[in-house]
Amino acid sequence: MSEAALHLPAVPPSRAGAQRVRGESLVVRCLLIAVSLAFLALFLLLPLVSVFVEAGARGFAAYQAAITEPDAVAAIQLTLLVASIAVPFNIVVGIAAAWAIAKFEFRGKNFLVSLIDLPFSVSPVISGLVFVLLFGAQGYFGAWLKANDVQIIFALPGLVLATVFVTFPFVARELIPHMQALGSADEEAALTLGASGWRVFFAITLPNVKWSLFYGVLLCNARAMGEFGAVAVVSGKIRGLTNTMPLHVEILYNEYMGAAAFAVASLLAGLALVTLALKSLLEWRYGDAIAASRRH
Amino acid sequence: MTRSRLTRLVRAGLVLGAFSLCFGVVAGAKAQTELLNVSYDPTRELYREINAAFIADWNAKNAKKISTIRQSHGGSGSQARAVIDGLNADVVTLALAGDIDAVAQRSKKLPENWQTRLPNNASPYTSTIVFLVRKGNPKGVKDWADLVKPGLQVITPNPKTSGGARWNYLAAWAYAEKAFDKDEAKVRDYIGKLLANVPVLDTAARGATTTFTQRGIGDVFLAWENEAFLALKEFGADKFDIVVPSLSILAEPPVAVVDGNVDAKGTRAEAQAYLDFLYTPKGQAIIAKHYYRPRNREAAAPGDLERFPRLELVTIDAVFGGWAKAQAAHFGDGGTFDQLYKPAR
């Protein structure tokens, strides 16, 4: 760790200067910490706690009934199904994109990087609407799809498409800087020793970036399960069929079933907590490995 | 961790991904005799009960069974839009005829004369607009004239996006026309003052209900009669009172089979029977139970009927010359709503 600290890019201008800054700012620091803590408590902790409090407001039996009700079960299954398709897809494509960008030089590379970021900057509603424009009955491919009896919008494929679109950057964005930092010296060495392309990929590249990959997958999955806007546009809200968990939460709330809404919401919040815990665990348990792999 | 183990892990992940992809396709292709009813927001409980009763009824008489009737609910306008964009509805049961007109015109999946294919303007039930006030009616609101009192806060959603809000607006307009003997300047003055008393325009009826009931904003909430009853039921009759104005509008939420979809799916007989069921005594009794006014009063339970007060109800055809005209004159770009609504200073 000390070695890593030496390589910190932001070195203070002088020792005396650093001390002066630290000495002066004791009150300011306390104030800043207090402000951040208050902010976190007010905007993050309080809402999170209130979700669980509301969820349990009508007792355990009501909670259990809310999450085992057929429409809720269908929503949970659908959310898991959509994520289980979208996330592996984004892993494969994300790795491929990151690999191409980090290891090779080609024309239009910056353009590709910007494209990958596009879903971050586009409003999710637009992400949903573009698929309606493309595959809706009045859309560009609408007539052809109808003639061939393929349903994309308001069905599982539409939900998967919208989710893939929205969650696409997560894996690639985590991998690209890491892969770029690593360079391609290891791969070149393996190649000179006669390893095949796949072997290099599985034996060198992937193990080197496994922790950033895991990060990316965690974030990607959390967003895939939690996505609301894009999915709402292409869902059609057919209960028990195309209604995902976030949509189900809104429906329940609108139907005066607050406790049930928060019960389902608590599952989503639970997912967020598990994600957070896994992420922290990774950092704690494999922090050295992560730092080591980044120091290469 | 050894490299070969990681390799295996990654391969397992890829296989799992491929498997889930196949599973997804299979699950999507699973075929059953199902109907899809695309409806507006407040009808969920109504159709849940109708569906169970109809399925039992149909399956007792027919060899080709119906397994499920799926429900989709949302704002009436956005639901119509979804059907136009390809949501595979067998039947649409929306808040107003204008929305089904839009489906007919844009998707060409049902004829423009769809409203003549079923009795009573294709509306198996009616409803109206009433006032929901805080318990004891502290502001003493009795009729439409009271809504323009200075300082009173009226909650109604935005008629540009909400079907219910259009009924509210037209009900107020119809009252003003009668009260001021069709003196248009006075009518416009009344509507302008009424809109000035609206602190916030929600986009949909349910959002407005939440604003009034849960956020506690406003003195009077212009609500669907069924929504008002539902609010009493959900939040307790000790919190709100329903005030019935002297005159209101006869809201006719219509239903229609979407020909293009049922013919493609081969579900025409089922879809038609489903809508016909709404007009049967059994269907009408369920309708009355869920606070909608049945067409056939004899069919409803007497206790349910007592809840509907008698008041003068005007129709949109008589006062406004039908939905198409009302829509263009009042809610289109530059219509009376645009002219008279001045957002909060």
XYZ file of C-alpha atoms in Angstrom, chain A residues 69 71 81 84-85 88 92 132 136-138 146 151 154 156 202-204 206-208 210 236-241 251-257, chain B residues 3 6-7 10 14 17 20-21 23-24 34 36 44 48 70-73 82 84-88 106-107 109 206 209-210 214 227 230 234-235:
70
model
C -49.224 -12.720 -4.740
C -48.729 -10.806 -10.091
C -35.355 -13.378 -16.443
C -30.350 -13.031 -16.696
C -30.490 -12.341 -20.434
C -24.625 -11.988 -19.787
C -19.842 -10.521 -23.627
C -41.192 1.794 -30.039
C -43.821 -0.603 -32.752
C -46.811 -1.290 -34.991
C -46.383 2.163 -36.551
C -46.483 -8.122 -37.895
C -43.837 -9.378 -31.115
C -44.879 -4.975 -25.209
C -40.123 -9.968 -23.379
C -8.774 -16.651 -20.913
C -5.385 -17.112 -19.269
C -4.052 -13.541 -19.276
C -9.555 -12.011 -18.251
C -7.771 -12.907 -14.995
C -6.038 -9.532 -15.060
C -11.481 -9.984 -13.204
C -47.430 -2.362 -22.056
C -47.978 -3.024 -18.321
C -49.710 -6.360 -18.801
C -49.989 -7.689 -15.273
C -48.417 -11.074 -14.773
C -46.813 -10.939 -18.206
C -48.866 0.120 -9.824
C -49.340 -1.107 -6.270
C -48.725 2.362 -4.897
C -51.227 3.894 -7.287
C -53.787 1.350 -6.214
C -53.616 2.414 -2.583
C -51.688 -0.717 -1.648
C -6.413 -19.715 -14.048
C -11.433 -19.095 -13.628
C -11.653 -20.287 -17.202
C -16.287 -18.021 -17.246
C -21.423 -18.225 -20.859
C -26.259 -17.019 -20.376
C -31.295 -18.305 -20.125
C -31.557 -16.878 -23.632
C -35.374 -20.274 -21.860
C -36.525 -16.744 -22.535
C -55.684 -15.695 -23.285
C -55.807 -9.028 -23.049
C -58.500 -2.883 -11.935
C -60.552 -8.574 -11.818
C -54.687 -10.329 -18.752
C -55.131 -6.759 -17.570
C -53.155 -3.677 -18.436
C -53.949 -0.352 -16.767
C -49.749 1.691 -26.601
C -51.708 2.027 -31.582
C -48.021 1.133 -31.188
C -48.841 -2.559 -31.191
C -49.916 -3.612 -27.699
C -51.860 -6.750 -28.574
C -54.404 5.557 -36.370
C -54.149 1.785 -36.216
C -57.613 -2.095 -36.386
C -54.666 8.781 -9.620
C -56.238 11.637 -5.895
C -52.926 11.197 -4.118
C -52.359 11.761 0.908
C -62.752 7.226 -7.425
C -62.869 4.302 -3.492
C -59.442 3.289 1.329
C -58.909 6.178 3.713
